[in-house]
PDB file of C-alpha atoms and ligand atoms in Angstrom:
ATOM      1  CA  MET A   1     -11.764 -99.725  56.973  1.00 40.00           C
ATOM      2  CA  ARG A   2     -13.971 -98.049  59.553  1.00 42.00           C
ATOM      3  CA  ARG A   3     -13.127 -94.385  59.779  1.00 50.00           C
ATOM      4  CA  MET A   4     -12.472 -93.290  63.368  1.00 56.00           C
ATOM      5  CA  HIS A   5     -14.549 -90.210  64.093  1.00 68.00           C
ATOM      6  CA  GLY A   6     -15.221 -89.684  60.369  1.00 87.00           C
ATOM      7  CA  ILE A   7     -11.528 -89.105  59.704  1.00 96.00           C
ATOM      8  CA  ARG A   8     -10.383 -89.680  56.167  1.00 97.00           C
ATOM      9  CA  ASN A   9      -7.440 -87.366  55.477  1.00 98.00           C
ATOM     10  CA  ILE A  10      -4.478 -87.199  57.836  1.00 98.00           C
ATOM     11  CA  VAL A  11      -1.417 -84.957  57.926  1.00 98.00           C
ATOM     12  CA  ILE A  12       1.352 -85.925  60.340  1.00 99.00           C
ATOM     13  CA  LEU A  13       4.163 -83.484  61.150  1.00 98.00           C
ATOM     14  CA  THR A  14       7.257 -85.012  62.717  1.00 98.00           C
ATOM     15  CA  GLY A  15      10.368 -83.484  64.261  1.00 97.00           C
ATOM     16  CA  ALA A  16      13.603 -84.560  65.895  1.00 95.00           C
ATOM     17  CA  GLY A  17      11.761 -86.104  68.875  1.00 96.00           C
ATOM     18  CA  ILE A  18      10.543 -89.053  66.801  1.00 98.00           C
ATOM     19  CA  SER A  19      14.130 -90.046  66.007  1.00 97.00           C
ATOM     20  CA  ALA A  20      15.579 -89.324  69.463  1.00 95.00           C
ATOM     21  CA  GLU A  21      15.052 -92.908  70.596  1.00 96.00           C
ATOM     22  CA  SER A  22      16.951 -94.075  67.503  1.00 97.00           C
ATOM     23  CA  GLY A  23      19.957 -92.216  68.920  1.00 94.00           C
ATOM     24  CA  LEU A  24      19.755 -89.104  66.709  1.00 93.00           C
ATOM     25  CA  CYS A  25      20.204 -85.905  68.648  1.00 86.00           C
ATOM     26  CA  THR A  26      17.420 -83.278  68.915  1.00 87.00           C
ATOM     27  CA  PHE A  27      18.223 -79.607  68.283  1.00 82.00           C
ATOM     28  CA  ARG A  28      17.057 -77.524  71.189  1.00 75.00           C
ATOM     29  CA  ALA A  29      19.013 -78.752  74.145  1.00 65.00           C
ATOM     30  CA  ASP A  30      19.302 -76.333  77.069  1.00 64.00           C
ATOM     31  CA  ASP A  31      22.761 -75.142  76.021  1.00 60.00           C
ATOM     32  CA  GLY A  32      21.404 -73.986  72.622  1.00 59.00           C
ATOM     33  CA  LEU A  33      24.123 -75.911  70.815  1.00 66.00           C
ATOM     34  CA  TRP A  34      23.669 -78.571  68.167  1.00 75.00           C
ATOM     35  CA  GLU A  35      26.314 -81.276  68.487  1.00 73.00           C
ATOM     36  CA  ASP A  36      28.637 -78.637  70.015  1.00 83.00           C
ATOM     37  CA  HIS A  37      28.099 -76.075  67.261  1.00 88.00           C
ATOM     38  CA  ARG A  38      26.142 -72.853  67.112  1.00 89.00           C
ATOM     39  CA  VAL A  39      23.173 -73.599  64.824  1.00 87.00           C
ATOM     40  CA  GLU A  40      23.834 -70.515  62.674  1.00 89.00           C
ATOM     41  CA  ASP A  41      27.395 -71.714  61.986  1.00 93.00           C
ATOM     42  CA  VAL A  42      26.358 -75.083  60.562  1.00 94.00           C
ATOM     43  CA  ALA A  43      22.797 -74.522  59.352  1.00 94.00           C
ATOM     44  CA  SER A  44      22.746 -71.272  57.405  1.00 95.00           C
ATOM     45  CA  PRO A  45      23.922 -70.164  53.938  1.00 96.00           C
ATOM     46  CA  ALA A  46      26.092 -67.507  55.637  1.00 96.00           C
ATOM     47  CA  GLY A  47      27.767 -70.166  57.790  1.00 96.00           C
ATOM     48  CA  PHE A  48      28.457 -72.242  54.678  1.00 96.00           C
ATOM     49  CA  ARG A  49      30.009 -69.266  52.872  1.00 96.00           C
ATOM     50  CA  ARG A  50      32.135 -68.446  55.907  1.00 96.00           C
ATOM     51  CA  ASP A  51      33.464 -71.948  56.517  1.00 97.00           C
ATOM     52  CA  PRO A  52      32.370 -74.571  53.963  1.00 96.00           C
ATOM     53  CA  GLY A  53      34.796 -77.147  55.397  1.00 96.00           C
ATOM     54  CA  LEU A  54      33.211 -76.941  58.855  1.00 96.00           C
ATOM     55  CA  VAL A  55      29.724 -77.334  57.402  1.00 97.00           C
ATOM     56  CA  GLN A  56      30.676 -80.230  55.090  1.00 97.00           C
ATOM     57  CA  ARG A  57      32.446 -82.017  57.945  1.00 96.00           C
ATOM     58  CA  PHE A  58      29.420 -81.481  60.169  1.00 95.00           C
ATOM     59  CA  TYR A  59      26.990 -83.015  57.645  1.00 96.00           C
ATOM     60  CA  ASP A  60      29.433 -85.825  56.776  1.00 97.00           C
ATOM     61  CA  GLU A  61      29.131 -86.733  60.443  1.00 94.00           C
ATOM     62  CA  ARG A  62      25.304 -86.431  60.430  1.00 95.00           C
ATOM     63  CA  ARG A  63      25.212 -88.687  57.346  1.00 97.00           C
ATOM     64  CA  LYS A  64      27.222 -91.352  59.171  1.00 97.00           C
ATOM     65  CA  ASN A  65      24.962 -91.129  62.221  1.00 95.00           C
ATOM     66  CA  ILE A  66      21.834 -91.448  60.073  1.00 97.00           C
ATOM     67  CA  MET A  67      23.164 -94.564  58.386  1.00 98.00           C
ATOM     68  CA  ALA A  68      24.114 -96.103  61.737  1.00 97.00           C
ATOM     69  CA  ALA A  69      20.653 -95.448  63.263  1.00 97.00           C
ATOM     70  CA  GLU A  70      17.672 -97.796  63.054  1.00 98.00           C
ATOM     71  CA  PRO A  71      13.962 -96.941  62.881  1.00 98.00           C
ATOM     72  CA  ASN A  72      12.238 -97.186  66.273  1.00 98.00           C
ATOM     73  CA  ALA A  73       8.719 -98.290  67.220  1.00 98.00           C
ATOM     74  CA  ALA A  74       7.306 -94.852  66.313  1.00 98.00           C
ATOM     75  CA  HIS A  75       8.636 -94.960  62.722  1.00 98.00           C
ATOM     76  CA  LEU A  76       7.418 -98.553  62.371  1.00 98.00           C
ATOM     77  CA  ALA A  77       3.948 -97.606  63.612  1.00 98.00           C
ATOM     78  CA  LEU A  78       3.676 -94.714  61.134  1.00 98.00           C
ATOM     79  CA  ALA A  79       4.728 -97.061  58.324  1.00 98.00           C
ATOM     80  CA  LYS A  80       1.982 -99.470  59.388  1.00 98.00           C
ATOM     81  CA  LEU A  81      -0.571 -96.653  59.325  1.00 98.00           C
ATOM     82  CA  ASP A  82       0.669 -95.503  55.920  1.00 98.00           C
ATOM     83  CA  GLU A  83       0.298 -99.024  54.541  1.00 98.00           C
ATOM     84  CA  ALA A  84      -3.184 -99.589  55.981  1.00 98.00           C
ATOM     85  CA  TRP A  85      -4.776 -96.163  55.611  1.00 98.00           C
ATOM     86  CA  ASP A  86      -6.751 -95.826  52.400  1.00 95.00           C
ATOM     87  CA  GLY A  87      -7.637 -92.183  52.905  1.00 97.00           C
ATOM     88  CA  GLU A  88      -5.162 -89.427  52.161  1.00 98.00           C
ATOM     89  CA  LEU A  89      -2.127 -89.444  54.418  1.00 98.00           C
ATOM     90  CA  LEU A  90       1.039 -87.365  54.348  1.00 98.00           C
ATOM     91  CA  ILE A  91       3.971 -87.627  56.751  1.00 99.00           C
ATOM     92  CA  VAL A  92       5.631 -84.221  56.628  1.00 98.00           C
ATOM     93  CA  THR A  93       8.962 -84.546  58.374  1.00 98.00           C
ATOM     94  CA  GLN A  94      11.353 -81.818  59.407  1.00 98.00           C
ATOM     95  CA  ASN A  95      13.935 -84.553  59.896  1.00 97.00           C
ATOM     96  CA  ILE A  96      16.737 -85.183  57.449  1.00 97.00           C
ATOM     97  CA  ASP A  97      17.060 -88.865  58.349  1.00 98.00           C
ATOM     98  CA  ASP A  98      15.511 -91.664  56.273  1.00 98.00           C
ATOM     99  CA  LEU A  99      14.104 -93.656  59.187  1.00 98.00           C
ATOM    100  CA  ASN A 100      10.478 -93.330  58.027  1.00 98.00           C
ATOM    101  CA  GLU A 101      11.394 -94.738  54.631  1.00 98.00           C
ATOM    102  CA  ARG A 102      13.513 -97.510  56.138  1.00 98.00           C
ATOM    103  CA  ALA A 103      10.555 -98.436  58.358  1.00 98.00           C
ATOM    104  CA  GLY A 104       8.556 -98.847  55.136  1.00 98.00           C
ATOM    105  CA  ALA A 105       6.559 -95.589  54.916  1.00 98.00           C
ATOM    106  CA  LYS A 106       5.909 -94.350  51.371  1.00 98.00           C
ATOM    107  CA  ARG A 107       3.984 -91.091  51.801  1.00 98.00           C
ATOM    108  CA  VAL A 108       6.839 -89.057  53.289  1.00 98.00           C
ATOM    109  CA  LEU A 109       7.771 -85.466  52.474  1.00 98.00           C
ATOM    110  CA  HIS A 110      11.104 -84.018  53.687  1.00 98.00           C
ATOM    111  CA  MET A 111      10.375 -80.314  54.058  1.00 98.00           C
ATOM    112  CA  HIS A 112      13.884 -79.567  55.407  1.00 98.00           C
ATOM    113  CA  GLY A 113      15.751 -81.734  52.879  1.00 98.00           C
ATOM    114  CA  GLU A 114      17.566 -85.021  53.263  1.00 98.00           C
ATOM    115  CA  GLY A 115      20.861 -85.911  54.882  1.00 97.00           C
ATOM    116  CA  LEU A 116      21.510 -88.660  52.354  1.00 98.00           C
ATOM    117  CA  SER A 117      21.195 -86.336  49.373  1.00 98.00           C
ATOM    118  CA  ALA A 118      23.641 -83.916  47.741  1.00 98.00           C
ATOM    119  CA  TRP A 119      22.659 -80.865  45.716  1.00 98.00           C
ATOM    120  CA  CYS A 120      24.823 -79.414  42.969  1.00 98.00           C
ATOM    121  CA  LEU A 121      24.944 -75.615  43.098  1.00 97.00           C
ATOM    122  CA  ALA A 122      26.307 -75.551  39.517  1.00 98.00           C
ATOM    123  CA  CYS A 123      23.642 -77.557  37.642  1.00 98.00           C
ATOM    124  CA  GLY A 124      20.904 -77.984  40.275  1.00 98.00           C
ATOM    125  CA  ALA A 125      20.903 -81.802  40.164  1.00 98.00           C
ATOM    126  CA  ARG A 126      20.241 -83.750  43.355  1.00 97.00           C
ATOM    127  CA  HIS A 127      21.879 -87.103  44.038  1.00 97.00           C
ATOM    128  CA  PRO A 128      21.480 -89.829  46.654  1.00 97.00           C
ATOM    129  CA  TRP A 129      24.677 -89.473  48.720  1.00 98.00           C
ATOM    130  CA  THR A 130      26.126 -91.708  51.408  1.00 97.00           C
ATOM    131  CA  GLY A 131      29.826 -90.734  51.312  1.00 96.00           C
ATOM    132  CA  THR A 132      31.727 -87.599  52.212  1.00 97.00           C
ATOM    133  CA  LEU A 133      31.303 -84.148  50.670  1.00 98.00           C
ATOM    134  CA  LEU A 134      34.274 -82.671  52.544  1.00 97.00           C
ATOM    135  CA  ASP A 135      36.840 -83.825  49.996  1.00 96.00           C
ATOM    136  CA  GLY A 136      35.013 -82.033  47.148  1.00 96.00           C
ATOM    137  CA  PRO A 137      33.711 -84.826  44.912  1.00 97.00           C
ATOM    138  CA  PRO A 138      32.538 -83.699  41.439  1.00 98.00           C
ATOM    139  CA  CYS A 139      28.843 -83.609  40.582  1.00 98.00           C
ATOM    140  CA  PRO A 140      27.988 -86.903  38.811  1.00 97.00           C
ATOM    141  CA  VAL A 141      25.971 -84.932  36.225  1.00 97.00           C
ATOM    142  CA  CYS A 142      28.001 -81.806  35.348  1.00 98.00           C
ATOM    143  CA  GLY A 143      31.418 -82.625  36.839  1.00 98.00           C
ATOM    144  CA  GLU A 144      31.708 -79.327  38.756  1.00 98.00           C
ATOM    145  CA  VAL A 145      32.934 -79.359  42.338  1.00 97.00           C
ATOM    146  CA  ALA A 146      29.853 -77.628  43.738  1.00 97.00           C
ATOM    147  CA  LEU A 147      27.971 -80.150  45.861  1.00 98.00           C
ATOM    148  CA  ARG A 148      26.401 -79.086  49.140  1.00 97.00           C
ATOM    149  CA  PRO A 149      24.198 -80.981  51.599  1.00 98.00           C
ATOM    150  CA  ASP A 150      20.610 -81.050  50.336  1.00 98.00           C
ATOM    151  CA  ILE A 151      19.388 -79.472  53.560  1.00 97.00           C
ATOM    152  CA  VAL A 152      17.084 -76.491  54.019  1.00 98.00           C
ATOM    153  CA  TRP A 153      19.030 -74.090  56.223  1.00 96.00           C
ATOM    154  CA  PHE A 154      17.772 -71.139  58.242  1.00 94.00           C
ATOM    155  CA  GLY A 155      16.851 -68.370  55.819  1.00 94.00           C
ATOM    156  CA  GLU A 156      16.014 -70.839  53.025  1.00 97.00           C
ATOM    157  CA  MET A 157      12.588 -71.852  51.770  1.00 97.00           C
ATOM    158  CA  PRO A 158      11.358 -75.295  52.907  1.00 98.00           C
ATOM    159  CA  TYR A 159      10.552 -77.763  50.144  1.00 98.00           C
ATOM    160  CA  GLU A 160       7.089 -78.443  48.682  1.00 98.00           C
ATOM    161  CA  MET A 161       5.152 -75.901  50.719  1.00 98.00           C
ATOM    162  CA  ASP A 162       2.283 -75.932  48.174  1.00 98.00           C
ATOM    163  CA  ARG A 163       1.828 -79.667  48.545  1.00 98.00           C
ATOM    164  CA  ILE A 164       1.914 -79.401  52.330  1.00 98.00           C
ATOM    165  CA  PHE A 165      -0.620 -76.556  52.469  1.00 98.00           C
ATOM    166  CA  ASN A 166      -2.953 -78.382  50.089  1.00 98.00           C
ATOM    167  CA  ALA A 167      -2.800 -81.521  52.218  1.00 98.00           C
ATOM    168  CA  ILE A 168      -3.452 -79.550  55.429  1.00 98.00           C
ATOM    169  CA  THR A 169      -6.383 -77.765  53.816  1.00 98.00           C
ATOM    170  CA  ARG A 170      -7.994 -81.153  53.104  1.00 98.00           C
ATOM    171  CA  ALA A 171      -7.022 -82.732  56.436  1.00 98.00           C
ATOM    172  CA  ASP A 172      -9.559 -84.042  58.946  1.00 97.00           C
ATOM    173  CA  LEU A 173      -6.801 -84.739  61.454  1.00 98.00           C
ATOM    174  CA  PHE A 174      -3.439 -83.051  62.008  1.00 98.00           C
ATOM    175  CA  VAL A 175      -0.965 -84.822  64.283  1.00 98.00           C
ATOM    176  CA  SER A 176       2.305 -83.315  65.480  1.00 98.00           C
ATOM    177  CA  ILE A 177       4.966 -85.699  66.815  1.00 98.00           C
ATOM    178  CA  GLY A 178       8.256 -84.850  68.533  1.00 98.00           C
ATOM    179  CA  THR A 179       8.677 -81.242  67.509  1.00 97.00           C
ATOM    180  CA  SER A 180       9.248 -78.223  69.745  1.00 94.00           C
ATOM    181  CA  GLY A 181       7.116 -75.883  67.619  1.00 94.00           C
ATOM    182  CA  ALA A 182       9.977 -73.381  67.612  1.00 92.00           C
ATOM    183  CA  VAL A 183      10.681 -73.207  63.887  1.00 93.00           C
ATOM    184  CA  TYR A 184       8.341 -71.702  61.295  1.00 95.00           C
ATOM    185  CA  PRO A 185       6.694 -72.392  58.926  1.00 97.00           C
ATOM    186  CA  ALA A 186       6.231 -75.913  60.370  1.00 98.00           C
ATOM    187  CA  ALA A 187       5.280 -74.455  63.762  1.00 97.00           C
ATOM    188  CA  GLY A 188       2.337 -72.676  62.093  1.00 98.00           C
ATOM    189  CA  PHE A 189       0.824 -75.765  60.436  1.00 98.00           C
ATOM    190  CA  VAL A 190      -1.374 -76.441  63.467  1.00 98.00           C
ATOM    191  CA  GLN A 191      -3.021 -73.021  63.105  1.00 98.00           C
ATOM    192  CA  GLN A 192      -3.671 -73.683  59.452  1.00 98.00           C
ATOM    193  CA  ALA A 193      -5.110 -77.101  60.321  1.00 98.00           C
ATOM    194  CA  LYS A 194      -7.404 -75.474  62.881  1.00 97.00           C
ATOM    195  CA  SER A 195      -8.717 -72.981  60.334  1.00 96.00           C
ATOM    196  CA  ALA A 196      -9.346 -75.899  57.968  1.00 96.00           C
ATOM    197  CA  ARG A 197     -11.422 -77.403  60.817  1.00 96.00           C
ATOM    198  CA  ALA A 198      -9.177 -80.412  61.304  1.00 97.00           C
ATOM    199  CA  ARG A 199      -8.865 -82.075  64.696  1.00 97.00           C
ATOM    200  CA  THR A 200      -5.397 -81.473  66.105  1.00 98.00           C
ATOM    201  CA  LEU A 201      -3.377 -83.844  68.256  1.00 98.00           C
ATOM    202  CA  GLU A 202       0.072 -83.416  69.739  1.00 98.00           C
ATOM    203  CA  LEU A 203       2.286 -86.357  70.772  1.00 98.00           C
ATOM    204  CA  ASN A 204       5.439 -85.092  72.478  1.00 98.00           C
ATOM    205  CA  LEU A 205       7.691 -85.605  75.452  1.00 97.00           C
ATOM    206  CA  GLU A 206       6.749 -82.158  76.767  1.00 96.00           C
ATOM    207  CA  ARG A 207       4.344 -79.447  75.695  1.00 96.00           C
ATOM    208  CA  SER A 208       5.515 -77.720  72.517  1.00 94.00           C
ATOM    209  CA  GLN A 209       5.515 -73.954  72.084  1.00 94.00           C
ATOM    210  CA  GLY A 210       2.268 -74.180  70.092  1.00 94.00           C
ATOM    211  CA  SER A 211       0.623 -76.592  72.506  1.00 96.00           C
ATOM    212  CA  ALA A 212      -2.376 -74.320  73.136  1.00 96.00           C
ATOM    213  CA  TRP A 213      -3.448 -74.767  69.509  1.00 96.00           C
ATOM    214  CA  PHE A 214      -3.989 -78.487  69.878  1.00 98.00           C
ATOM    215  CA  ASP A 215      -7.335 -80.057  70.766  1.00 98.00           C
ATOM    216  CA  GLU A 216      -5.468 -82.800  72.587  1.00 98.00           C
ATOM    217  CA  THR A 217      -1.929 -83.262  73.901  1.00 98.00           C
ATOM    218  CA  ARG A 218      -0.473 -86.589  74.974  1.00 98.00           C
ATOM    219  CA  LEU A 219       2.870 -86.443  76.747  1.00 98.00           C
ATOM    220  CA  GLY A 220       5.439 -89.259  76.663  1.00 98.00           C
ATOM    221  CA  PRO A 221       8.056 -90.895  74.473  1.00 98.00           C
ATOM    222  CA  ALA A 222       7.188 -91.268  70.790  1.00 98.00           C
ATOM    223  CA  SER A 223       8.050 -94.987  70.861  1.00 98.00           C
ATOM    224  CA  GLU A 224       5.072 -95.517  73.182  1.00 98.00           C
ATOM    225  CA  LEU A 225       2.593 -92.795  72.178  1.00 98.00           C
ATOM    226  CA  VAL A 226       2.776 -93.290  68.410  1.00 98.00           C
ATOM    227  CA  PRO A 227       2.110 -97.068  68.350  1.00 98.00           C
ATOM    228  CA  GLU A 228      -0.799 -96.557  70.791  1.00 98.00           C
ATOM    229  CA  TRP A 229      -2.308 -93.832  68.607  1.00 98.00           C
ATOM    230  CA  VAL A 230      -1.854 -95.873  65.422  1.00 98.00           C
ATOM    231  CA  GLU A 231      -3.629 -98.840  67.032  1.00 98.00           C
ATOM    232  CA  GLU A 232      -6.548 -96.517  67.857  1.00 97.00           C
ATOM    233  CA  MET A 233      -6.703 -95.324  64.265  1.00 97.00           C
ATOM    234  CA  LEU A 234      -6.696 -98.850  62.845  1.00 96.00           C
ATOM    235  CA  ARG A 235      -9.056-100.389  65.394  1.00 93.00           C
TER     236      ARG A 235
HETATM  237  N1  APR B 301       9.513 -88.690  72.138  1.00 79.52           N
HETATM  238  C1  APR B 301       8.735 -87.609  71.838  1.00 79.52           C
HETATM  239  N2  APR B 301       9.193 -86.358  71.838  1.00 79.52           N
HETATM  240  C2  APR B 301      10.485 -86.157  72.156  1.00 79.52           C
HETATM  241  C3  APR B 301      11.351 -87.214  72.472  1.00 79.52           C
HETATM  242  C4  APR B 301      10.818 -88.535  72.482  1.00 79.52           C
HETATM  243  N3  APR B 301      11.557 -89.605  72.768  1.00 79.52           N
HETATM  244  N4  APR B 301      12.583 -86.700  72.741  1.00 79.52           N
HETATM  245  C5  APR B 301      12.479 -85.371  72.588  1.00 79.52           C
HETATM  246  N5  APR B 301      11.215 -85.035  72.236  1.00 79.52           N
HETATM  247  C6  APR B 301      10.661 -83.707  71.948  1.00 79.52           C
HETATM  248  C7  APR B 301      11.300 -82.587  72.749  1.00 79.52           C
HETATM  249  O1  APR B 301      10.629 -82.436  73.993  1.00 79.52           O
HETATM  250  C8  APR B 301      11.094 -81.386  71.813  1.00 79.52           C
HETATM  251  O2  APR B 301       9.834 -80.781  72.064  1.00 79.52           O
HETATM  252  O3  APR B 301      10.954 -83.420  70.594  1.00 79.52           O
HETATM  253  C9  APR B 301      11.083 -82.015  70.423  1.00 79.52           C
HETATM  254  C10 APR B 301      12.338 -81.763  69.613  1.00 79.52           C
HETATM  255  O4  APR B 301      12.435 -80.386  69.346  1.00 79.52           O
HETATM  256  P1  APR B 301      13.634 -79.765  68.516  1.00 79.52           P
HETATM  257  O5  APR B 301      14.931 -80.295  69.028  1.00 79.52           O
HETATM  258  O6  APR B 301      13.444 -78.290  68.516  1.00 79.52           O
HETATM  259  O7  APR B 301      13.457 -80.360  67.040  1.00 79.52           O
HETATM  260  P2  APR B 301      12.479 -79.919  65.877  1.00 79.52           P
HETATM  261  O8  APR B 301      11.204 -79.367  66.420  1.00 79.52           O
HETATM  262  O9  APR B 301      12.399 -81.051  64.933  1.00 79.52           O
HETATM  263  O10 APR B 301      13.291 -78.737  65.191  1.00 79.52           O
HETATM  264  C11 APR B 301      12.750 -78.125  64.061  1.00 79.52           C
HETATM  265  O11 APR B 301      14.728 -76.818  63.722  1.00 79.52           O
HETATM  266  O12 APR B 301      17.059 -76.689  63.718  1.00 79.52           O
HETATM  267  C12 APR B 301      15.927 -76.795  62.952  1.00 79.52           C
HETATM  268  O13 APR B 301      15.759 -77.594  60.749  1.00 79.52           O
HETATM  269  C13 APR B 301      15.914 -78.023  62.082  1.00 79.52           C
HETATM  270  O14 APR B 301      14.117 -79.481  61.472  1.00 79.52           O
HETATM  271  C14 APR B 301      14.702 -78.789  62.553  1.00 79.52           C
HETATM  272  C15 APR B 301      13.822 -77.700  63.104  1.00 79.52           C
END
């Protein structure tokens, strides 16, 4: 394949905006609430300690929504790029849905965990999970009732940071799609990409908080911008 602009290694960061057109809600609406909850109540270890039932019910609902959603044109385009691109490529998603995988993408990393996964606080095992956690099912490995959503909450360390940093260090192109740039460390990846001399491109409905760091910003819905960009890359 001809390499556009000498690009071989690509890192793509995605956020809630790429799944918005699949009907999954983004986080930072004007009212500061997430599905009618304060984020710190449902997305922090302290919130979970305070009211585990509320948090389990909340993620039971998210799990149902994820399973009811379908990949949109943006997920399908990334899967096409993943399939065709023979250089390095990593889709780092902050999203907990599995829409990239269901679109067919293979090189996906969930830095904030996965909605369809449960994590046992007793033995550490992680399990694919599509049912409820509210009614306290036992861990399939150790039998303890200690399963929590396998989600990285505020105050917790995102997954696989070493792998992400290594990929960004080698990247020729860093692309950010549908993320507000409000939450670190993901919001800082563009700066790291710049210091690694990668080109940086932002595809978003509106300018993100880190917009000034990008060489190029294209504004619009992901379902239009992402397929257009992928066609350019594969031309
Ligand atoms: N196409 C492209 N971008 C869109 C679309 C769309 N159809 N709809 C919304 N957006 C943009 C918004 O303009 C916004 O900039 O997507 C961004 C979504 O931002 P957030 O709601 O803040 O989501 P995200 O950046 O993924 O949040 C990061 O915060 O709460 C935590 O852990 C959670 O992973 C999440 C993290």
